[in-house]
């Protein structure tokens, strides 16, 4: 019988977490969801400096997909992601390795190694100029664009018309300067309010281990 993995935990079940350290044994009971992770007090290790690593950003989506399992079953292979701000392609490679289809956009060039994968379509252009075909549908949108978060969420909202109902959005909120706690939280509130007004409901948010001056926000599209 296969041993169960960390991600096989029931994210809603009260769980005994134990930490053995030099100082002794520390234990606590919590659901993984309320502990904000399957490794309570710890984090998923993602190798980010291997010869195949395209960019360290790949670790963010690897960790985000792991984190998402606290809230919902994983998207099946073949699901279609629209990726905004994809270059050089670390996140794209993580999506492709999980057998997702990816439509990736960026003004900059994508790492050439990725083009061997037929599940990838890349458009080198400004996201603001991208006009999907009327019938194009996505199961998820990933946004990792740098620049003004207000412009990023505007583009996500515009393109979310092509997102299926219950489709998800993984949004990296870039924080310009983190000097106080209040300013980033206010920016977070403004971005969440804009998304909410467009029918994109925040269902989770966190600072991933692999986020720097960023937060990762998770939205779900309420209606088609
Ligand atoms: C943090 S990097 C993305 C890293 C990428 N996710 C990865 O995994 O390698 C941000 C990217 O957003 C792109 N970007 C920012 N604004 C853009 C826009 N309006 N249109 C297209 N690309 C944009 C930049 O060219 C840059 O490549």
Coordinates of C-alpha atoms and ligand atoms in Angstrom, one line a residue:
X1 CA 0.0 0.0 0.0
X2 CA 1.3 3.5 -0.9
X3 CA 2.1 5.7 2.1
X4 CA -0.1 8.7 2.2
X5 CA 1.6 12.0 1.3
X6 CA 1.3 15.4 3.0
X7 CA -1.2 16.5 0.4
X8 CA -3.5 13.6 1.2
X9 CA -4.4 15.2 4.5
X10 CA -8.0 16.3 4.8
X11 CA -7.6 20.1 4.9
X12 CA -10.7 20.4 7.1
X13 CA -9.9 17.7 9.7
X14 CA -8.6 18.5 13.1
X15 CA -5.0 17.3 12.9
X16 CA -2.2 16.8 15.4
X17 CA 0.9 18.5 14.3
X18 CA 4.2 17.7 16.1
X19 CA 7.6 19.4 15.9
X20 CA 10.6 17.8 17.5
X21 CA 13.4 20.2 18.2
X22 CA 16.4 20.5 20.4
X23 CA 14.3 22.1 23.0
X24 CA 11.7 19.3 23.1
X25 CA 8.4 18.3 21.5
X26 CA 5.9 20.9 20.5
X27 CA 2.4 19.7 19.6
X28 CA -0.9 21.4 18.5
X29 CA -4.2 20.6 17.0
X30 CA -5.6 22.5 14.1
X31 CA -7.1 21.9 10.7
X32 CA -4.4 22.3 7.9
X33 CA -6.6 25.0 6.4
X34 CA -6.8 27.1 9.6
X35 CA -3.0 26.5 10.1
X36 CA -2.6 27.9 6.6
X37 CA -0.6 25.0 5.3
X38 CA -0.2 21.2 5.1
X39 CA 3.1 21.6 7.0
X40 CA 1.9 23.7 9.9
X41 CA 4.7 26.1 10.7
X42 CA 6.8 24.8 7.9
X43 CA 6.7 25.0 4.1
X44 CA 6.9 22.9 0.9
X45 CA 10.5 22.6 -0.4
X46 CA 10.8 23.4 -4.1
X47 CA 14.2 23.0 -5.7
X48 CA 14.8 26.2 -7.6
X49 CA 18.4 26.1 -8.8
X50 CA 18.5 22.9 -10.9
X51 CA 19.9 22.9 -14.5
X52 CA 16.3 22.8 -15.7
X53 CA 15.2 25.8 -13.6
X54 CA 14.1 28.6 -16.0
X55 CA 13.4 31.2 -13.3
X56 CA 13.0 31.1 -9.5
X57 CA 9.4 32.3 -10.0
X58 CA 8.5 28.7 -10.9
X59 CA 8.7 27.9 -7.2
X60 CA 5.8 30.3 -6.5
X61 CA 3.3 28.5 -8.7
X62 CA 4.5 25.1 -7.5
X63 CA 3.9 26.3 -3.9
X64 CA 0.6 28.1 -4.9
X65 CA -0.8 24.9 -6.5
X66 CA 0.2 22.9 -3.3
X67 CA -1.5 25.6 -1.2
X68 CA -4.6 25.6 -3.3
X69 CA -5.3 22.0 -2.2
X70 CA -6.2 23.4 1.2
X71 CA -9.3 24.8 -0.5
X72 CA -10.2 22.8 -3.5
X73 CA -9.3 19.7 -5.5
X74 CA -6.6 20.2 -8.1
X75 CA -7.4 21.1 -11.6
X76 CA -7.3 18.1 -13.9
X77 CA -4.5 17.6 -16.5
X78 CA -5.5 19.4 -19.7
X79 CA -7.0 22.4 -18.0
X80 CA -6.3 25.6 -19.8
X81 CA -4.3 28.4 -18.1
X82 CA -4.0 31.9 -19.4
X83 CA -0.7 33.3 -18.0
X84 CA 0.0 37.0 -17.9
X85 CA 3.6 38.1 -17.5
X86 CA 5.1 34.7 -18.2
X87 CA 8.7 35.4 -19.1
X88 CA 11.3 34.0 -18.9
X89 CA 9.0 31.0 -18.2
X90 CA 9.6 29.4 -14.8
X91 CA 5.9 29.3 -13.9
X92 CA 5.0 28.2 -17.5
X93 CA 7.4 25.2 -17.1
X94 CA 5.7 24.2 -13.9
X95 CA 2.3 24.4 -15.5
X96 CA 3.4 22.3 -18.5
X97 CA 5.0 19.7 -16.3
X98 CA 1.6 19.2 -14.7
X99 CA 0.2 18.6 -18.2
X100 CA -1.9 21.8 -18.3
X101 CA -2.4 23.7 -21.5
X102 CA -1.0 27.1 -21.3
X103 CA -1.6 30.3 -23.3
X104 CA 1.2 32.6 -22.2
X105 CA 1.6 36.4 -22.8
X106 CA 4.6 38.6 -22.3
X107 CA 6.3 41.5 -23.9
X108 CA 9.7 39.7 -23.5
X109 CA 10.8 36.5 -25.1
X110 CA 10.1 33.1 -23.5
X111 CA 12.8 30.6 -22.8
X112 CA 13.3 28.6 -26.0
X113 CA 13.3 25.2 -24.2
X114 CA 9.6 25.6 -23.6
X115 CA 8.6 25.7 -27.3
X116 CA 9.1 21.9 -27.6
X117 CA 5.9 21.5 -25.7
X118 CA 2.8 21.5 -28.0
X119 CA 0.5 22.3 -25.0
X120 CA 2.0 25.9 -25.0
X121 CA 0.9 28.9 -27.1
X122 CA 2.9 32.0 -26.6
X123 CA 2.1 35.5 -27.7
X124 CA 4.9 38.1 -27.4
X125 CA 2.9 41.2 -26.9
X126 CA 1.5 43.7 -24.3
X127 CA -1.2 42.0 -22.3
X128 CA -3.4 45.1 -22.8
X129 CA -3.4 44.4 -26.6
X130 CA -4.4 40.7 -26.3
X131 CA -7.9 40.0 -27.7
X132 CA -8.8 36.4 -27.2
X133 CA -11.2 34.8 -29.7
X134 CA -14.9 35.0 -28.6
X135 CA -15.1 31.3 -28.0
X136 CA -11.8 30.9 -26.1
X137 CA -12.3 29.6 -22.6
X138 CA -9.8 29.3 -19.7
X139 CA -10.0 27.3 -16.5
X140 CA -7.6 29.5 -14.7
X141 CA -5.7 32.7 -15.0
X142 CA -2.2 33.2 -13.5
X143 CA -1.0 36.8 -13.2
X144 CA 2.7 37.5 -12.3
X145 CA 3.1 40.8 -14.2
X146 CA 5.3 43.4 -12.6
X147 CA 4.2 47.0 -12.8
X148 CA 1.2 48.7 -11.2
X149 CA -1.1 46.2 -9.5
X150 CA -4.1 48.4 -10.5
X151 CA -3.3 47.8 -14.2
X152 CA -2.7 44.0 -13.5
X153 CA -6.1 43.6 -11.9
X154 CA -7.7 45.6 -14.7
X155 CA -6.3 43.2 -17.3
X156 CA -7.3 40.2 -15.2
X157 CA -10.8 41.5 -14.9
X158 CA -11.1 42.2 -18.6
X159 CA -9.8 38.7 -19.5
X160 CA -11.9 37.0 -16.9
X161 CA -14.8 37.2 -19.3
X162 CA -13.2 34.2 -21.0
X163 CA -12.9 32.3 -17.6
X164 CA -15.3 29.5 -16.9
X165 CA -17.6 29.8 -14.0
X166 CA -15.8 28.7 -10.8
X167 CA -12.5 29.2 -12.7
X168 CA -9.7 30.4 -10.5
X169 CA -7.2 33.3 -10.6
X170 CA -3.8 33.1 -9.0
X171 CA -2.7 36.7 -8.6
X172 CA 0.7 37.9 -7.4
X173 CA 0.2 41.2 -5.8
X174 CA 3.4 43.1 -6.1
X175 CA 4.0 45.4 -3.2
X176 CA 5.8 48.5 -4.2
X177 CA 7.5 49.4 -0.9
X178 CA 7.0 47.6 2.3
X179 CA 7.7 50.1 5.1
X180 CA 4.5 49.8 7.1
X181 CA 2.0 47.0 7.6
X182 CA -0.9 49.3 6.8
X183 CA 0.1 50.4 3.2
X184 CA 0.3 46.9 1.7
X185 CA -2.9 45.9 3.4
X186 CA -4.7 48.9 2.1
X187 CA -3.4 48.1 -1.5
X188 CA -4.6 44.5 -1.0
X189 CA -8.0 45.8 0.1
X190 CA -8.3 48.0 -3.0
X191 CA -7.3 45.3 -5.4
X192 CA -9.7 42.8 -3.7
X193 CA -12.6 45.3 -3.9
X194 CA -12.0 45.9 -7.6
X195 CA -12.0 42.2 -8.3
X196 CA -15.1 41.6 -6.1
X197 CA -17.0 44.3 -8.0
X198 CA -16.3 42.3 -11.2
X199 CA -17.5 39.0 -9.7
X200 CA -14.1 37.6 -8.8
X201 CA -14.4 36.5 -5.2
X202 CA -11.3 36.2 -2.9
X203 CA -11.2 32.8 -1.3
X204 CA -7.7 32.6 0.0
X205 CA -4.6 34.8 0.4
X206 CA -1.2 34.2 1.8
X207 CA 2.5 35.1 1.7
X208 CA 4.1 32.1 0.2
X209 CA 7.6 31.0 1.3
X210 CA 8.7 31.8 -2.3
X211 CA 7.1 35.2 -2.4
X212 CA 9.3 38.2 -1.9
X213 CA 7.7 41.6 -1.6
X214 CA 4.4 40.1 -2.8
X215 CA 1.3 38.5 -1.6
X216 CA -0.5 35.7 -3.5
X217 CA -4.3 36.2 -3.8
X218 CA -6.7 33.4 -5.0
X219 CA -10.0 34.4 -6.6
X220 CA -12.9 32.4 -8.0
X221 CA -15.2 33.6 -10.7
X222 CA -18.7 33.6 -9.3
X223 CA -20.7 33.5 -12.5
X224 CA -20.2 33.0 -16.3
Ligands
LIG1 C1 8.2 38.9 -12.5 S1 8.3 38.7 -14.2 C2 7.5 37.2 -14.5 C3 8.2 36.0 -14.2 C4 7.5 34.8 -14.8 N1 6.2 34.6 -14.1 C5 8.4 33.5 -14.7 O1 7.8 32.5 -14.1 O2 9.5 33.5 -15.2 C6 7.2 39.9 -14.8 C7 6.9 39.9 -16.3 O3 5.8 40.7 -16.6 C8 5.9 41.2 -17.9 N2 5.0 42.3 -18.1 C9 4.7 43.3 -17.2 N3 3.7 44.1 -17.7 C10 3.4 43.5 -18.9 C11 2.4 43.9 -19.9 N4 1.6 44.9 -19.8 N5 2.3 43.1 -21.0 C12 3.2 42.0 -21.1 N6 4.1 41.6 -20.2 C13 4.2 42.4 -19.1 C14 7.4 41.6 -17.9 O4 7.9 41.7 -19.3 C15 8.1 40.5 -17.1 O5 8.6 39.5 -18.0

